[in-house]
Phi, psi and omega in degrees: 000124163265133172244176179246160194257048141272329209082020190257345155251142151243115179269132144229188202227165190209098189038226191279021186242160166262147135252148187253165187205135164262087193270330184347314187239084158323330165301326200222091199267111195231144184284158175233087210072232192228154191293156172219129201293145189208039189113159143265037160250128185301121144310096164295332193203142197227169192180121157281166158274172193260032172241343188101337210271319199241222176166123167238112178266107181262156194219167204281009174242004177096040188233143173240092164272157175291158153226129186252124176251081169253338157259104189294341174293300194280040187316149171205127173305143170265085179081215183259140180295141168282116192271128174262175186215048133153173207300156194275140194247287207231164169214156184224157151230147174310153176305325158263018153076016196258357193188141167258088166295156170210105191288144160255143189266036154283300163158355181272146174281108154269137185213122150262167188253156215189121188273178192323298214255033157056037196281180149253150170271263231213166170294127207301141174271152219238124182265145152236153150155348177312149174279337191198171167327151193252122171233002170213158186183118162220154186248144161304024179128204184257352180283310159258103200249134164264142184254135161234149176228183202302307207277354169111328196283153173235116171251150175244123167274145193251136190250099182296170189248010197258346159288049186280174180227095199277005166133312220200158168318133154262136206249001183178133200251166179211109163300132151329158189270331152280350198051031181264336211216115183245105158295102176238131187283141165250171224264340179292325195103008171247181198250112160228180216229112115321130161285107173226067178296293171266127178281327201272356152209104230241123172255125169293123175274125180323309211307155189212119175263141196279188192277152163124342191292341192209138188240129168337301205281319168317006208242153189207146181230077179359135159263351141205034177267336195097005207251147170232146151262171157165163185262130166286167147319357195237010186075356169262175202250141190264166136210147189222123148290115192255041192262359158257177184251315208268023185186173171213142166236139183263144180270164182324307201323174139201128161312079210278005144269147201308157148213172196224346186179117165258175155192149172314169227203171146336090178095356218015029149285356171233160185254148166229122191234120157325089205257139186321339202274317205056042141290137168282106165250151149277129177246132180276115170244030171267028153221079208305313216293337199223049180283159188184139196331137147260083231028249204239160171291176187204149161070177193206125174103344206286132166226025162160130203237121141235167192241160149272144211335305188294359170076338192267012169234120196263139176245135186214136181274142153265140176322308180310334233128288181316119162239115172277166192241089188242144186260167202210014175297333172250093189270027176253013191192064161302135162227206189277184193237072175060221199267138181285153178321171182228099213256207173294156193278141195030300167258157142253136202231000168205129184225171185191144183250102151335114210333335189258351213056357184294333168236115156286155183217169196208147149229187173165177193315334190261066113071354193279165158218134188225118156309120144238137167296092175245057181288319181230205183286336186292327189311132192269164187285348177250128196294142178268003176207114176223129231222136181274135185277144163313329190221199162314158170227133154207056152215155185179143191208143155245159168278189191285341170249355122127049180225012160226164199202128157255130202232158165210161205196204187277351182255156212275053182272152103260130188237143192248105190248112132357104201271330184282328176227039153039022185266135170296140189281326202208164193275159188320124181275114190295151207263327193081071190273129176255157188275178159194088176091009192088343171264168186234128163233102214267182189253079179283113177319139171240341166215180163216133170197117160318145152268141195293015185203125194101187192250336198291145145241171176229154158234177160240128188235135197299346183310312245063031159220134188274118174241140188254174186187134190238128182234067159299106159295347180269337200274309200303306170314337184250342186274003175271324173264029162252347159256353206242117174280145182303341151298335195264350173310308198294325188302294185304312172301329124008291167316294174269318210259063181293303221281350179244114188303126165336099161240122168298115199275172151076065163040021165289148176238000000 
């Protein structure tokens, strides 16, 4: 049995089938349409949404279906039942209707995340650690959801806010060039915005570039203007001023030939925009309202430009493989940068230029990551360092100082690199891949990017959600032994670490 937190519905269940009531007037309680069947397994546990609008049913076969009652006479199942790996005791939705739970009599919480118009993302993340079955679960704010389980014990998950859900699949996330500001692109082709002065808690900002406006491959974020590109849906190129945090203005200008991927340029006074051709042109923007061509196209085959910080060094993918190198100090007249690259084998699917720009890196489908020193003109065409991925790479970062690299890829990893001995800094940082019914759905990265100040990164994960992750290790070291009391050490260390002798961390002797 469920009320909605108006009181004005009441839901319950009869085996399998639910019924609605119209309660508003508890003296004169009236049924509402007709019951409605919903399998044969009985319905163990109903849950409103906090708007009323939604209705959720777990069933003795482990299936959690939607119901959208926004007619309550009319109920209509939401998508396909959500599968669960044992039977459903209870369900909660999040305060904002951003997350769905379901406690289980395996002992586990399955939890999904749930875009503007309420889709499910991905296969649900799996909380385990209850002693017995979860017969009771709600959440404490947006931050926490609580458990109770058969045996009485109660837990609290604690849900980070460095963990969101930005409405919809995020298909690229782009920090500011101060790291005050997180851009994340959606799957509509629009754009929104974070505060992320503190990376440990990122506030969502009114400002929005709407959908249709920025295609995942097409997005540049100026390093010192204020300025963001990007490419529509229609193939033309944009530039929006981004110098308040409570808005965005898109300029008059538009780049009136097709393009497929822009960049800055020198100064961010110039634009490099991809052409349908996959020739590279240049744009003079020290008027976004008024651009306009810099001397002739260059190059041939490019399906994908990144620049260096400083815009005056160009990188262009060739469809084959191939990466060229064009400086661009003079940008009415680019010409090449020593020798072409020698990339991945058949694409390159991720490229990134270091902070000073003296070292580039390339990933791509053959799993490689390849370092070249391209400090002057001279720089050979065979990478001085090349290092195998566990997976595909189609991400790549450097930190601010250009002594760490972060690459991600199809397996539900991050990997964190030693730019000087290509040795991993820390072992891959898990994604969480979740379990459900036995099966693995793992949680795949869709981007990687430092933040331009600091230890943080940030991704995008195919769940539909954005996680920031600070990879400090001292900092990780001091928030463990500021919750962990010096008794509970030896056990626990026991637990995880058998194959390793007990040493007292956090300066305990």
């Amino acid at each position: 049995m469920a009320t909605s937190q108006d009181g004005d519905l009441l839901a319950f269940a009869d085996e399998g089938t639910v019924h609605l009531w119209d309660v508003s007037d508890p003296r004169h309680a009236t049924r509402i349409g007709q019951p409605r069947r919903l399998g044969d397994a009985p319905v163990l546990a109903l849950a409103f949404s906090p708007d009323g609008r939604e209705l959720a049913a777990g069933t003795m076969a482990g299936d959690v279906l939607r119901l959208d009652i926004d007619d309550p006479g009319h109920p209509r199942v939401i998508g396909p039942p959500l599968v669960t790996g044992g039977e459903v005791r209870t369900l909660a939705y999040g305060p904002d209707k951003d997350r769905l739970a379901a406690g289980l009599g395996n002992r586990d919480i399955a939890l999904w995340w749930l875009d503007d118009a309420g889709t499910i993302f991905a296969a649900a993340n799996v909380l385990a650690g209850h002693g017995s079955a979860v017969t009771g679960l709600f959440f404490a704010g947006p931050e926490h959801v609580i458990g109770v389980d058969a045996g009485g014990s109660l837990r609290d998950w604690h849900l980070p806010p460095t963990v969101f859900s930005p409405g919809q699949r995020p298909a690229f996330t782009r920090f500011a060039p101060a790291g005050d500001r997180l851009a994340v692109g959606l799957a509509d082709g629009s754009v929104r915005f974070w505060d992320t002065g503190d990376p440990a808690l990122p506030m969502r900002l009114d400002a929005t570039i709407p959908a249709g406006a920025c295609t995942a491959a097409g997005v540049w974020l100026s390093t010192e203007r204020d300025l963001l590109a990007c490419v529509d849906a229609h193939g033309q190129a944009h530039i929006w001023d981004m110098a308040t945090l409570d808005s965005v203005r898109r300029f008059d200008g538009v780049i009136p030939s097709a393009a497929t991927t822009v960049a800055f340029g020198p100064g961010s006074r110039s634009l490099v925009t991809v052409r349908s051709d996959s020739a590279a042109q240049l744009w003079s923007i020290d008027d976004p309202d008024k651009p306009r061509p810099l001397g002739q196209p260059f190059g041939h085959d490019y399906d994908m430009v990144v620049a260096s910080a400083d815009g005056t060094r160009l990188a262009a993918a060739r469809t084959t493989g191939e990466i060229d190198l064009w400086d661009l100090s003079d940008p009415a007249h680019p010409r090449p940068w020593g020798t072409t690259l020698t990339g991945p084998v058949q694409r390159t699917a991720a490229m990134a230029f270091s902070p000073d720009g003296r070292t580039f890196a390339a990933g791509g489908i053959d799993h490689g990551i390849r370092l070249w020193t391209v400090a002057d003109f001279s720089h050979s065409g065979d990478p001085t360092v090349t290092r195998l991925s566990p997976g595909v790479v189609f991400a790549i970062d450097f930190n601010h100082d250009g002594t760490r690299m972060v690459t991600a890829g199809l397996e539900s990893e991050l990997h964190v690199w030693d730019t000087g001995t290509m040795a991993e800094v820390y072992w891959p940082i898990s994604l969480n891949a979740a379990t459900v019914s036995g099966a693995t759905f793992p949680r795949r990265p869709t981007s990687a990017q430092f933040r331009p100040s600091g230890d943080w990164l940030v991704t995008s994960l195919d769940d539909g959600t954005v996680a920031l992750w600070n990879t400090d290790p001292q900092r990780t070291a001091d928030r463990v032994c500021a919750l962990t009391t010096e008794s509970d050490l030896p056990a626990k260390w026991r637990e995880h670490f058998p194959q390793i002798s007990y040493r007292a961390p956090c300066g305990w002797r």
